[in-house]
Coordinates of N, CA and C in Angstrom, one line a residue:
M1060 N 41.1 25.9 40.2 CA 41.1 25.4 41.6 C 40.8 24.0 41.6
R1061 N 41.5 23.2 42.4 CA 41.4 21.8 42.5 C 41.2 21.3 43.9
L1062 N 40.3 20.3 44.2 CA 40.2 19.9 45.5 C 39.7 18.3 45.6
T1063 N 40.0 17.8 46.7 CA 39.4 16.4 47.0 C 38.4 16.5 48.0
H1064 N 37.4 15.5 48.1 CA 36.4 15.5 49.1 C 36.1 14.2 49.4
S1065 N 36.0 13.8 50.7 CA 35.6 12.4 51.0 C 34.2 12.3 51.6
Y1066 N 33.4 11.5 50.8 CA 32.0 11.0 51.3 C 32.2 9.9 51.9
A1067 N 31.2 9.4 52.6 CA 31.2 8.1 53.3 C 31.5 6.8 52.5
D1068 N 31.1 6.9 51.3 CA 31.2 5.8 50.4 C 32.3 6.1 49.2
R1069 N 32.8 7.3 49.0 CA 33.8 7.5 48.0 C 34.5 8.7 48.1
N1070 N 35.6 8.8 47.5 CA 36.4 10.0 47.5 C 36.3 10.7 46.0
V1071 N 36.1 12.1 46.0 CA 36.1 12.6 44.6 C 37.1 13.8 44.4
E1072 N 37.5 14.0 43.3 CA 38.5 15.1 42.9 C 37.7 16.0 42.0
L1073 N 37.7 17.3 42.3 CA 36.9 18.2 41.5 C 37.8 19.4 41.0
S1074 N 37.6 19.9 39.9 CA 38.2 21.0 39.4 C 37.3 22.1 39.1
L1075 N 37.7 23.4 39.3 CA 37.1 24.6 38.9 C 37.8 25.3 37.8
W1076 N 37.1 25.7 36.7 CA 37.8 26.5 35.8 C 36.9 27.8 35.6
V1077 N 37.5 28.9 35.5 CA 36.9 30.2 35.2 C 37.3 30.6 33.9
I1078 N 36.1 30.7 33.0 CA 36.3 31.0 31.6 C 35.9 32.5 31.5
E1079 N 36.9 33.2 30.9 CA 36.8 34.7 30.9 C 36.1 35.2 29.7
R1080 N 36.3 34.4 28.6 CA 35.6 34.7 27.3 C 35.2 33.5 26.5
F1081 N 34.2 33.5 25.8 CA 33.7 32.3 25.0 C 32.8 32.9 24.0
T1082 N 32.6 32.0 23.0 CA 31.6 32.3 21.9 C 30.7 31.1 21.9
G1083 N 29.5 31.4 21.2 CA 28.6 30.3 21.1 C 27.6 30.1 22.3
T1084 N 27.0 29.0 22.3 CA 26.0 28.7 23.5 C 26.6 27.5 24.3
P1085 N 26.9 27.8 25.5 CA 27.2 26.6 26.3 C 26.3 25.4 26.3
R1086 N 26.7 24.1 26.3 CA 25.8 23.1 26.2 C 26.4 21.8 27.0
S1087 N 25.6 21.0 27.5 CA 26.0 20.0 28.3 C 26.5 18.8 27.3
L1088 N 27.7 18.3 27.4 CA 28.1 17.2 26.5 C 27.8 15.9 27.3
D1089 N 27.5 15.8 28.6 CA 27.3 14.6 29.3 C 25.9 14.6 30.0
R1090 N 24.9 15.3 29.4 CA 23.6 15.5 29.8 C 23.3 15.8 31.2
Q1091 N 24.2 16.6 31.8 CA 23.9 17.3 33.0 C 23.2 18.6 32.8
Q1092 N 22.4 19.1 33.7 CA 21.7 20.3 33.5 C 22.7 21.4 33.8
L1093 N 22.5 22.4 32.9 CA 23.3 23.7 32.8 C 22.3 24.8 33.4
K1094 N 22.9 25.8 34.1 CA 22.1 26.9 34.5 C 23.0 27.9 34.8
W1095 N 22.8 29.2 34.4 CA 23.6 30.5 34.6 C 23.0 30.9 36.0
V1096 N 24.0 31.2 36.9 CA 23.6 31.6 38.3 C 24.7 32.7 38.7
A1097 N 24.3 33.8 39.2 CA 25.2 34.8 39.7 C 26.0 34.3 40.8
P1098 N 27.2 34.6 40.9 CA 28.0 34.0 42.1 C 27.4 34.2 43.5
A1099 N 26.7 35.4 43.7 CA 26.2 35.7 45.0 C 24.9 34.8 45.3
Q1100 N 24.4 34.1 44.2 CA 23.3 33.4 44.4 C 23.5 31.9 44.6
L1101 N 24.8 31.5 44.4 CA 25.1 30.1 44.2 C 24.8 29.3 45.6
A1102 N 24.9 30.0 46.8 CA 24.7 29.3 48.0 C 23.3 28.9 48.1
E1103 N 22.2 29.5 47.3 CA 20.9 29.0 47.4 C 20.6 27.9 46.5
E1104 N 21.5 27.5 45.8 CA 21.3 26.3 44.7 C 21.5 25.1 45.5
D1105 N 20.8 24.0 45.1 CA 21.0 22.6 45.6 C 22.1 22.0 45.1
L1106 N 23.3 22.3 45.7 CA 24.7 21.7 45.3 C 25.3 20.8 46.3
L1107 N 26.1 19.9 45.9 CA 26.6 19.0 46.8 C 27.7 19.5 47.7
E1108 N 27.9 18.8 49.0 CA 28.7 19.4 50.0 C 30.1 19.6 49.4
A1109 N 30.6 18.8 48.5 CA 32.0 18.9 48.0 C 32.1 20.3 47.2
D1110 N 31.0 20.9 46.7 CA 31.0 22.1 45.9 C 31.2 23.3 46.7
R1111 N 31.0 23.2 48.1 CA 31.0 24.4 49.0 C 32.3 25.3 48.8
P1112 N 33.4 24.7 48.8 CA 34.5 25.6 48.6 C 34.5 26.4 47.3
F1113 N 34.1 25.8 46.3 CA 34.0 26.5 45.0 C 33.0 27.6 45.0
I1114 N 32.0 27.5 45.8 CA 30.9 28.6 46.0 C 31.6 29.8 46.7
E1115 N 32.5 29.5 47.7 CA 33.1 30.5 48.4 C 34.1 31.2 47.5
A1116 N 34.8 30.5 46.7 CA 35.8 31.1 45.8 C 35.1 31.9 44.6
L1117 N 34.1 31.4 44.1 CA 33.4 32.2 43.0 C 32.8 33.5 43.6
R1118 N 32.3 33.5 44.8 CA 31.6 34.6 45.4 C 32.6 35.8 45.7
D1119 N 33.9 35.4 45.8 CA 34.9 36.3 46.0 C 35.5 37.0 44.9
L1120 N 35.2 36.4 43.5 CA 35.8 37.0 42.4 C 35.2 38.2 42.1
P1121 N 35.9 39.1 41.4 CA 35.3 40.5 41.0 C 34.4 40.3 39.8
A1122 N 33.4 41.1 39.8 CA 32.4 41.0 38.7 C 33.2 41.2 37.3
P1123 N 32.6 40.6 36.2 CA 33.3 40.7 35.0 C 33.1 42.1 34.4
G1124 N 34.0 42.6 33.4 CA 33.6 43.9 32.8 C 34.6 44.8 33.2

C-alpha cells in the first residue's frame, strides 16, 4: 500500500509492506523505535495522522497462521 499525505508544511509519501515470513530479530537501521503491536491495538498507539489509513488496512487483515 502506498499513499501521500499533506501536512501544513510538507507532503509525505508512505509505503506499507506486509512481511509474511522472516528469520532473525527485526532491528531499526535508522535509530527509530520498533515495537510489536497487534493490529487491533494500533489505534491506541501515538501515530501520525498520515498513518491512519495504514492502521485501518492492517486491522482488516486476517490473523496469521
